[in-house]
Short mmCIF file of C-alpha atoms in Angstrom, two decimals:
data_model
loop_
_atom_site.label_atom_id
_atom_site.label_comp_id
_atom_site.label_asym_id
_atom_site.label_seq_id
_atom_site.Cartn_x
_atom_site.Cartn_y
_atom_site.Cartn_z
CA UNK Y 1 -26.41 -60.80 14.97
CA UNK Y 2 -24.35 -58.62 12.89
CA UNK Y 3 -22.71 -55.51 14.54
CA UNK Y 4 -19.00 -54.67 15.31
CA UNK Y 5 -18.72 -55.71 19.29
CA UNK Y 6 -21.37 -57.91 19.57
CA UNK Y 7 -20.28 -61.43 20.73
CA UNK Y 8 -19.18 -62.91 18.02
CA UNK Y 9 -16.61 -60.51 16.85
CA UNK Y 10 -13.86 -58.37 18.97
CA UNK Y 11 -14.99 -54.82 19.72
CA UNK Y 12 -13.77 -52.55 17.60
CA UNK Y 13 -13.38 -48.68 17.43
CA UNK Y 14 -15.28 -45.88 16.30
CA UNK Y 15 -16.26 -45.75 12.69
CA UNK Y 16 -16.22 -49.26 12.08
CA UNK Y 17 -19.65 -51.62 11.29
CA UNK Y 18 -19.81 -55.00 9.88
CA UNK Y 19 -23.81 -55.79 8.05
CA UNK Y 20 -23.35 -59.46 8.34
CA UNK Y 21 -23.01 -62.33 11.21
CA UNK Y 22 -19.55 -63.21 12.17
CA UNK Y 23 -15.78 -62.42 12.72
CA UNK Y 24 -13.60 -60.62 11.04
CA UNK Y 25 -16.27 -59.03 9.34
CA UNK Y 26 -15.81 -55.15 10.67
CA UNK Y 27 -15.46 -52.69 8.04
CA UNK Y 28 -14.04 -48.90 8.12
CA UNK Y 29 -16.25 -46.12 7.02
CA UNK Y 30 -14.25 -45.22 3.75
CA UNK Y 31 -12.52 -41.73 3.11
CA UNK Y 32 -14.33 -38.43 3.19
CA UNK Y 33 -16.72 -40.13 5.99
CA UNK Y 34 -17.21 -40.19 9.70
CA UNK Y 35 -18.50 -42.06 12.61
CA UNK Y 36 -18.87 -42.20 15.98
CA UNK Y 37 -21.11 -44.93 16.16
CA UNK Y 38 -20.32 -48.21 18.26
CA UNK Y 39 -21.73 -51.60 17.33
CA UNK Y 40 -22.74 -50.16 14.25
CA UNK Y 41 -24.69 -52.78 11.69
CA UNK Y 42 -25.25 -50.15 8.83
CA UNK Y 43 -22.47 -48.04 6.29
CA UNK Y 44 -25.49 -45.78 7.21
CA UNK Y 45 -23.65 -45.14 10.25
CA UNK Y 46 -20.97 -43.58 8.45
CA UNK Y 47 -21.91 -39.32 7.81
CA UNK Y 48 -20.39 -37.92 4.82
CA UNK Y 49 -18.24 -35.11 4.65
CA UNK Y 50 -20.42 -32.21 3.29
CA UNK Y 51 -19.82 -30.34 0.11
CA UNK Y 52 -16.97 -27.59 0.33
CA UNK Y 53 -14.95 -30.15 2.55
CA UNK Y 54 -12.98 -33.21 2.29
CA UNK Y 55 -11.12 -35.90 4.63
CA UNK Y 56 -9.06 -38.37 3.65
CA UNK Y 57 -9.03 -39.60 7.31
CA UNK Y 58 -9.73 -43.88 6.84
CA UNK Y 59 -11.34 -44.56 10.49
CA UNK Y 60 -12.50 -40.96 11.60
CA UNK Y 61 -14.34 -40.77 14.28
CA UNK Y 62 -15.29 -37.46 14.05
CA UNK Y 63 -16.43 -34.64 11.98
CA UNK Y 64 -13.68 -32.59 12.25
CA UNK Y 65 -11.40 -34.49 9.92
CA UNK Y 66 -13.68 -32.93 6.69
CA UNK Y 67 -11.48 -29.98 6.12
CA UNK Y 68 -12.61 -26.86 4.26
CA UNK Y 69 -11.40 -26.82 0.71
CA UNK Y 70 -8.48 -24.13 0.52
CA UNK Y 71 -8.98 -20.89 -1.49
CA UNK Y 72 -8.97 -21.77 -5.42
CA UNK Y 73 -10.07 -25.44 -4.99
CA UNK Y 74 -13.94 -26.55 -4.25
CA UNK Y 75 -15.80 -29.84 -3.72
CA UNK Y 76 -19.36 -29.97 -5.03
CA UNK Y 77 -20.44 -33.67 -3.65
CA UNK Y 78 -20.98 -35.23 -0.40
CA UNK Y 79 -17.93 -37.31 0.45
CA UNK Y 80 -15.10 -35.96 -1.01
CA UNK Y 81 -11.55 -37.28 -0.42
CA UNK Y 82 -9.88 -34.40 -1.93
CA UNK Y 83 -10.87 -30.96 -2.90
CA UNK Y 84 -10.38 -30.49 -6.46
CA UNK Y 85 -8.57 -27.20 -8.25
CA UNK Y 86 -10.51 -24.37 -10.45
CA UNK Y 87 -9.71 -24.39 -13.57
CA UNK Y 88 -7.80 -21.36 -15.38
CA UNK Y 89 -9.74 -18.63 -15.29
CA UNK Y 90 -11.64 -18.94 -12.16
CA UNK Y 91 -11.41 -18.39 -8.33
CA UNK Y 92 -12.71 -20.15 -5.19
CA UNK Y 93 -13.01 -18.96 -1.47
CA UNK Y 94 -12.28 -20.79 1.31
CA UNK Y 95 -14.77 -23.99 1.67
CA UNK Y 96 -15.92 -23.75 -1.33
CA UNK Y 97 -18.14 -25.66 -3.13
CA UNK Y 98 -18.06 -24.50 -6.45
CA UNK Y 99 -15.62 -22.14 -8.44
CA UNK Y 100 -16.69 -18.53 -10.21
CA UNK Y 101 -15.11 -16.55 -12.87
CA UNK Y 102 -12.22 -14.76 -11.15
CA UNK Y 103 -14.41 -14.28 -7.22
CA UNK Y 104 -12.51 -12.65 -4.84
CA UNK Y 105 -12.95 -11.66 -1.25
CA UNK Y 106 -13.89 -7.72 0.01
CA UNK Y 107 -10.77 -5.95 -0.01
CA UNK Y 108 -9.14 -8.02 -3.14
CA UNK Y 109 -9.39 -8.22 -6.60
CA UNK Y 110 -8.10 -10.70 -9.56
CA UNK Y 111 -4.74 -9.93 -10.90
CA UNK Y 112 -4.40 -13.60 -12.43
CA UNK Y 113 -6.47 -16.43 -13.29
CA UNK Y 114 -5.75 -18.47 -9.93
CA UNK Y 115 -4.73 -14.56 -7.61
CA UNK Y 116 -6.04 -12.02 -6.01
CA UNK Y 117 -4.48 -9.18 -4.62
CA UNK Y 118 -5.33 -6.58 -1.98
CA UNK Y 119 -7.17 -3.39 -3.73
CA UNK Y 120 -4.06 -0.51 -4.15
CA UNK Y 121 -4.23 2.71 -2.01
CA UNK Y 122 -7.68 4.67 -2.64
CA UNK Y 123 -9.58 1.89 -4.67
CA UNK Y 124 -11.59 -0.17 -2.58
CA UNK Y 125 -13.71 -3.54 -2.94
CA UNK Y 126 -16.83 -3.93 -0.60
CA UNK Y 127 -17.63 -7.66 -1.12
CA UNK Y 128 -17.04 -10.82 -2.43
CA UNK Y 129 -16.27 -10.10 -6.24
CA UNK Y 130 -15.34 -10.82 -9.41
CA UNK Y 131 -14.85 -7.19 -10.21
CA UNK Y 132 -11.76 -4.86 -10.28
CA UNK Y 133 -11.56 -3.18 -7.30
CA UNK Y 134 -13.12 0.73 -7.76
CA UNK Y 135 -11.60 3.87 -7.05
CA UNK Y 136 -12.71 5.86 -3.95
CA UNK Y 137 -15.58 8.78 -4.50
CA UNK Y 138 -13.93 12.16 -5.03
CA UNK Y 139 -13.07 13.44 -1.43
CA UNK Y 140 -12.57 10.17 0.26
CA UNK Y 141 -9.43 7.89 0.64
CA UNK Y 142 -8.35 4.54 1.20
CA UNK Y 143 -5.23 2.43 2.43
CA UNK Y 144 -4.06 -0.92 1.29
CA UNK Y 145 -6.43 -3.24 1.00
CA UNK Y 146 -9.39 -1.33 2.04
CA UNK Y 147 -12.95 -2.62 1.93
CA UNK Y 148 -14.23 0.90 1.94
CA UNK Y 149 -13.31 4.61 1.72
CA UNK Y 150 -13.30 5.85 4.87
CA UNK Y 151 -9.26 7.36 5.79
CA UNK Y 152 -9.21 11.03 5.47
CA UNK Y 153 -5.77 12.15 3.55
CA UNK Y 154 -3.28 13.59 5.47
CA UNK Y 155 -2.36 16.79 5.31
CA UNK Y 156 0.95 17.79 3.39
CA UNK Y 157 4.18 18.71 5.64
CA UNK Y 158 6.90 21.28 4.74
CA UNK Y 159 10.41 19.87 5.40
CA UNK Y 160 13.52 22.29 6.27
CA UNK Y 161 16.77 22.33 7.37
CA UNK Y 162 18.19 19.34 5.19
CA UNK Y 163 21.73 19.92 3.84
CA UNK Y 164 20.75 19.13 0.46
CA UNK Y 165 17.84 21.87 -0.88
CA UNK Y 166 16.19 18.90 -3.02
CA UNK Y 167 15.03 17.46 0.17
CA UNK Y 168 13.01 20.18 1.32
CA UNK Y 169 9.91 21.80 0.36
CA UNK Y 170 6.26 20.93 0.31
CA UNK Y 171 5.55 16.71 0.38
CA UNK Y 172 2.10 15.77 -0.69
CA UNK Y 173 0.72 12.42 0.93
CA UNK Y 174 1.04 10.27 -2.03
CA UNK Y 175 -0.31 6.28 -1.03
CA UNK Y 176 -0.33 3.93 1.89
CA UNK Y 177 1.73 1.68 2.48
CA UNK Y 178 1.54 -1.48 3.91
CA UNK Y 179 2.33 -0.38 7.65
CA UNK Y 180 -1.22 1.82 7.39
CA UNK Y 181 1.40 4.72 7.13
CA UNK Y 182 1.38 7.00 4.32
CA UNK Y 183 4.51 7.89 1.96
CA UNK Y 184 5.37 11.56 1.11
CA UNK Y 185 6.60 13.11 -2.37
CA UNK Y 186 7.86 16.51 -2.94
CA UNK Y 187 8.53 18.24 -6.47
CA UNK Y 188 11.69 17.18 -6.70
CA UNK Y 189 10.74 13.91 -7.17
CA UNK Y 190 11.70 13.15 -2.98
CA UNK Y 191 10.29 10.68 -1.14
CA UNK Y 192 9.88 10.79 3.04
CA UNK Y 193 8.42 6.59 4.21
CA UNK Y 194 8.39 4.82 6.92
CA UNK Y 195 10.16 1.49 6.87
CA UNK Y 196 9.87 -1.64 9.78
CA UNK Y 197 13.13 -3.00 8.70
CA UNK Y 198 14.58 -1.13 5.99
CA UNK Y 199 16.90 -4.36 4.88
CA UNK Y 200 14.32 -6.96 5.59
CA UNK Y 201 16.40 -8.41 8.13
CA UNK Y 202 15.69 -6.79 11.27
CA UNK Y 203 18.10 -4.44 11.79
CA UNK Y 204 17.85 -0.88 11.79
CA UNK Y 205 13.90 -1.13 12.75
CA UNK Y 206 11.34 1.69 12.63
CA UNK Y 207 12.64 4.09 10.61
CA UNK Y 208 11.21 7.29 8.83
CA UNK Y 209 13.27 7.52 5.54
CA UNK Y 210 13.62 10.53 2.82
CA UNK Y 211 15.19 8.88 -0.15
CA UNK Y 212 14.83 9.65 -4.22
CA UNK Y 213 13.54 6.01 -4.60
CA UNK Y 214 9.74 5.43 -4.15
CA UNK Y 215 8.51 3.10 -1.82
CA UNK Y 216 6.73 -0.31 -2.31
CA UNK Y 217 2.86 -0.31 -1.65
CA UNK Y 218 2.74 -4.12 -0.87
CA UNK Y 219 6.22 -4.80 0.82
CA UNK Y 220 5.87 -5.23 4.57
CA UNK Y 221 9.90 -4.67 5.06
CA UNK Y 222 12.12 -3.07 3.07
CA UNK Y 223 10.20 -0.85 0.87
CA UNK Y 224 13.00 0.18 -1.53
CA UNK Y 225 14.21 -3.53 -2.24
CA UNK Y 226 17.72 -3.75 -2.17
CA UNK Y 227 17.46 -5.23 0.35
CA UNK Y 228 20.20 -2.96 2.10
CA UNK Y 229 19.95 0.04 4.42
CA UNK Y 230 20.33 3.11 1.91
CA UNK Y 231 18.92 6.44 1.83
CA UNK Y 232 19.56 10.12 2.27
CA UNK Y 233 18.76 10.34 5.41
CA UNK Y 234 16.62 8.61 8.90
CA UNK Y 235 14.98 9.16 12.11
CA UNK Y 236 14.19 6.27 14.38
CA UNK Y 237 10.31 6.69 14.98
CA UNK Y 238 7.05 4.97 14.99
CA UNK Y 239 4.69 7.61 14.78
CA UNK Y 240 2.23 7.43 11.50
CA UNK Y 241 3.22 10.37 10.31
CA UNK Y 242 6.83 12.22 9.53
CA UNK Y 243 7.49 13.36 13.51
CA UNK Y 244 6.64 16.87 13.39
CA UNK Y 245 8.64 20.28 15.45
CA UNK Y 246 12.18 20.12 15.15
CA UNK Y 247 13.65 17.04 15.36
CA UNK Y 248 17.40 15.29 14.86
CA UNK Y 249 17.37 13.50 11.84
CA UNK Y 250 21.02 11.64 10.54
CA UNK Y 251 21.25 12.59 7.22
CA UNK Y 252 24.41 12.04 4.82
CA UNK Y 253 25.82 15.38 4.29
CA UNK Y 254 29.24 15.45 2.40
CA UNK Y 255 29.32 11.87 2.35
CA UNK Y 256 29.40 11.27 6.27
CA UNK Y 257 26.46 11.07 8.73
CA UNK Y 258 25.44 14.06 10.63
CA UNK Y 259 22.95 14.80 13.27
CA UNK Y 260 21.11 17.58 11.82
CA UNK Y 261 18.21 19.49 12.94
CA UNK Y 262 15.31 19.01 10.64
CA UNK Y 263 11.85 21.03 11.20
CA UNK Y 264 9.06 19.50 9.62
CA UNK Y 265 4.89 21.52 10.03
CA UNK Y 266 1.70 19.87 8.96
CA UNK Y 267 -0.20 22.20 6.27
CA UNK Y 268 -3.10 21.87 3.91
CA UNK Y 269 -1.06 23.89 0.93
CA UNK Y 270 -0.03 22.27 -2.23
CA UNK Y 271 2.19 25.24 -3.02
CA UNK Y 272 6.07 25.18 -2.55
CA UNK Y 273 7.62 27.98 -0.90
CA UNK Y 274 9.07 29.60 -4.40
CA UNK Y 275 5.53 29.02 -5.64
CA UNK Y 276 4.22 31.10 -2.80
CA UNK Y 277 6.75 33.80 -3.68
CA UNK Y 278 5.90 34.05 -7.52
CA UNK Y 279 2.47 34.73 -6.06
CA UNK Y 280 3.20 37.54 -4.52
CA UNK Y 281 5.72 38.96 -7.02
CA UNK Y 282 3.35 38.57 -9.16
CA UNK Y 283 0.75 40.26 -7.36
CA UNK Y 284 3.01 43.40 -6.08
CA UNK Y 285 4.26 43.72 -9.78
CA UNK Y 286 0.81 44.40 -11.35
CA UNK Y 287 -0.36 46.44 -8.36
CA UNK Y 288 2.61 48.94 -9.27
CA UNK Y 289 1.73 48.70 -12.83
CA UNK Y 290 -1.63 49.49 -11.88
CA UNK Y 291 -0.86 52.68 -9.77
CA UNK Y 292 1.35 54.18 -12.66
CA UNK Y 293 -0.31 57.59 -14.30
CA UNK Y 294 -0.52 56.48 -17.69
CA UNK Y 295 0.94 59.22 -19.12
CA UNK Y 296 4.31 58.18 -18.35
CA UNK Y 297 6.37 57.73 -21.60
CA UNK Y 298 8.96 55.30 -20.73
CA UNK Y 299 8.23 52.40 -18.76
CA UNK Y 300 11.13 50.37 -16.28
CA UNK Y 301 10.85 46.96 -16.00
CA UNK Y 302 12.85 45.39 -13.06
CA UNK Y 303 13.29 41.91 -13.18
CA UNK Y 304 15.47 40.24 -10.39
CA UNK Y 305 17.41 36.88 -11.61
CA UNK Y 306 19.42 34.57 -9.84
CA UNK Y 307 23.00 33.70 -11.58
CA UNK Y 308 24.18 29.57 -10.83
CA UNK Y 309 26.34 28.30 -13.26
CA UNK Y 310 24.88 30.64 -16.06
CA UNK Y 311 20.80 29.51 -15.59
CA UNK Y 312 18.67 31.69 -14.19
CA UNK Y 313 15.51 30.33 -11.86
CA UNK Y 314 12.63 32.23 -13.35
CA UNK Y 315 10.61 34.12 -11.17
CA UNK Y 316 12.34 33.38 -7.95
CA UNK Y 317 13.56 36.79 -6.27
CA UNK Y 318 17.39 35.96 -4.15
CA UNK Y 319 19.13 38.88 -3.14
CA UNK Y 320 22.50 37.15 -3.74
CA UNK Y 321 22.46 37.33 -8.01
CA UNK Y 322 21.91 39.92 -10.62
CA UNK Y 323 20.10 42.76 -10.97
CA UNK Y 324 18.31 42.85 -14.98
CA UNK Y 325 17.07 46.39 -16.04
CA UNK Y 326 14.97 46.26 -19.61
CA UNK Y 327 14.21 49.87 -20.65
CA UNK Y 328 11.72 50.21 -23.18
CA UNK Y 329 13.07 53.19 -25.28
CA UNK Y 330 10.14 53.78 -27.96
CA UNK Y 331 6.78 52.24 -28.86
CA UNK Y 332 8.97 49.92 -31.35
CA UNK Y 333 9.33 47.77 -28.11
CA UNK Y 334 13.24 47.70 -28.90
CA UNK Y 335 15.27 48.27 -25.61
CA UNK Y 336 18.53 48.49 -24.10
CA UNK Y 337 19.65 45.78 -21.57
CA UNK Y 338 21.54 46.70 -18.80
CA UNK Y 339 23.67 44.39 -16.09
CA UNK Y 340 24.46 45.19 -12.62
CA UNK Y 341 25.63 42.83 -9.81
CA UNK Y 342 23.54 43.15 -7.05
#
């Protein structure tokens, strides 16, 4: 009678069956098949691997040799060996069994014809797609990566007290960064990050940065890549935002380190302090204007301007400068300026 372990032949293992009388006649179940049948007299016996897997396991006994097909590569028979690789231009999930034109999971999008890549800061992707990821709805924001808009912004922060004015000012929340922490920019083109390891190395861990180089989006350690600890300036902290109050910062002042107090508020303006100050300028200026009786023949203009290295800032009143006095003389508009130190 045919059948591995019946008395004519030696028992043999799982996933073995023999269909005819006699020794020596015991066959394996072939690759990208399973059994865990004893005495078996069939190849019947023997289960395939199903579609989106393969084994190439000889003798398996079980079915957890067929091994989903890895992202970008499919099988679309019973069986399979090996999982075969999508062809340019197209994309696979994990256990696939087919390939699509450029599919990729929620959260991802196709940057190449065998990659995806996590959807940037605000842009989102809410399934499995072969679409571009979208941007958020006006209002809303996203992190890295997101599969939906759901992160509010943060609010801006004002930064004082650094030794160098081009660090301070009003930083707007810019992107997020691969931490789930979001990097800061002011006008001057500043940047305030946080960094796990800001040399990739794992020294110097945990570190809120300001720095005039712009932080990576996708890097999980060392966001400025050069793969050295440089910057402005540092505290050691893992909050998700810039620590707020008063807090010592190192920054390099003069070309050596020094503890220096930094204050840093939360605030939901977009104007810098001198913009503030125009404002109001602006606003007292044409409210005197306003009050003058208009039959006054000569009008004086004040204007307040601040002398550094002959440029004046426009429309920024400092005490320490020069005072400006335009008189307008005749209805010619031809004056007489006038200079005074202040």
């Amino acid at each position: 009678m045919a059948g591995c372990g019946q008395a004519l032949v030696p028992r043999l293992h799982k996933n073995n069956y023999s269909d005819v009388d006699g020794p020596g006649t015991c066959k394996r179940c072939g690759a990208g098949k399973h059994s865990s049948s004893l005495s078996a007299m069939s190849a019947d016996t023997c289960l395939p691997c199903e579609a989106g897997k393969a084994s190439s396991t000889l003798g398996a006994t079980s079915e957890s040799t067929c091994v989903p097909c890895q992202v970008n590569t499919f099988s679309d028979s019973l069986s399979a060996e090996l999982c075969t690789p999508c062809t340019e231009g197209t994309f696979s999930l994990e256990g696939s069994s087919t390939c699509s034109a450029a599919t990729c999971p929620a959260g991802q999008e196709p940057t190449s014809s065998t990659e995806c890549s996590p959807c940037q800061s605000n842009t989102f992707s809410s399934s499995n797609s072969t679409d571009l990821c979208s941007p958020c709805p006006t209002g809303k924001f996203s992190g890295y990566g997101a599969v939906e808009c759901l992160l509010d912004k943060p609010l801006s922060i004002i930064v004082s007290g650094m030794c160098l004015s081009i660090y301070d000012g009003v930083y707007q929340a810019k992107y997020e960064t691969a931490s789930r922490r979001w990097y800061y920019e002011n006008d001057n083109g500043m940047f305030i990050y946080f960094d796990p390891t800001c040399d990739g190395s794992g020294g110097n861990p945990n570190l809120w940065i300001v720095d005039n180089s712009e932080p990576s989006t996708t890097a999980v350690n060392d966001l400025d890549g050069d793969s050295t600890c440089t910057f402005a300036g540092y505290i050691t902290s893992t909050s998700m935002t810039p620590p707020t109050g008063t807090n010592t910062w190192k920054i390099l002042c003069d070309g050596s380190w020094t503890d220096v107090p930094i204050t840093i508020t939360e605030s939901d303006t977009t104007e810098t302090p001198d913009t503030i100050l125009e404002s109001i300028l602006i606003v007292s200026f044409l409210t005197i204007l306003i009050s003058l009786p208009f039959i006054v023949p000569r009008v004086y203009v004040m204007c307040l301007r601040f002398a550094r290295r002959n440029q004046f800032s426009k429309g920024k009143l400092i005490i320490d400068g020069r005072m400006t006095i335009y008189r307008n003389l005749s209805p010619s508009g031809k004056g007489i300026q006038h200079t005074e130190s202040v």
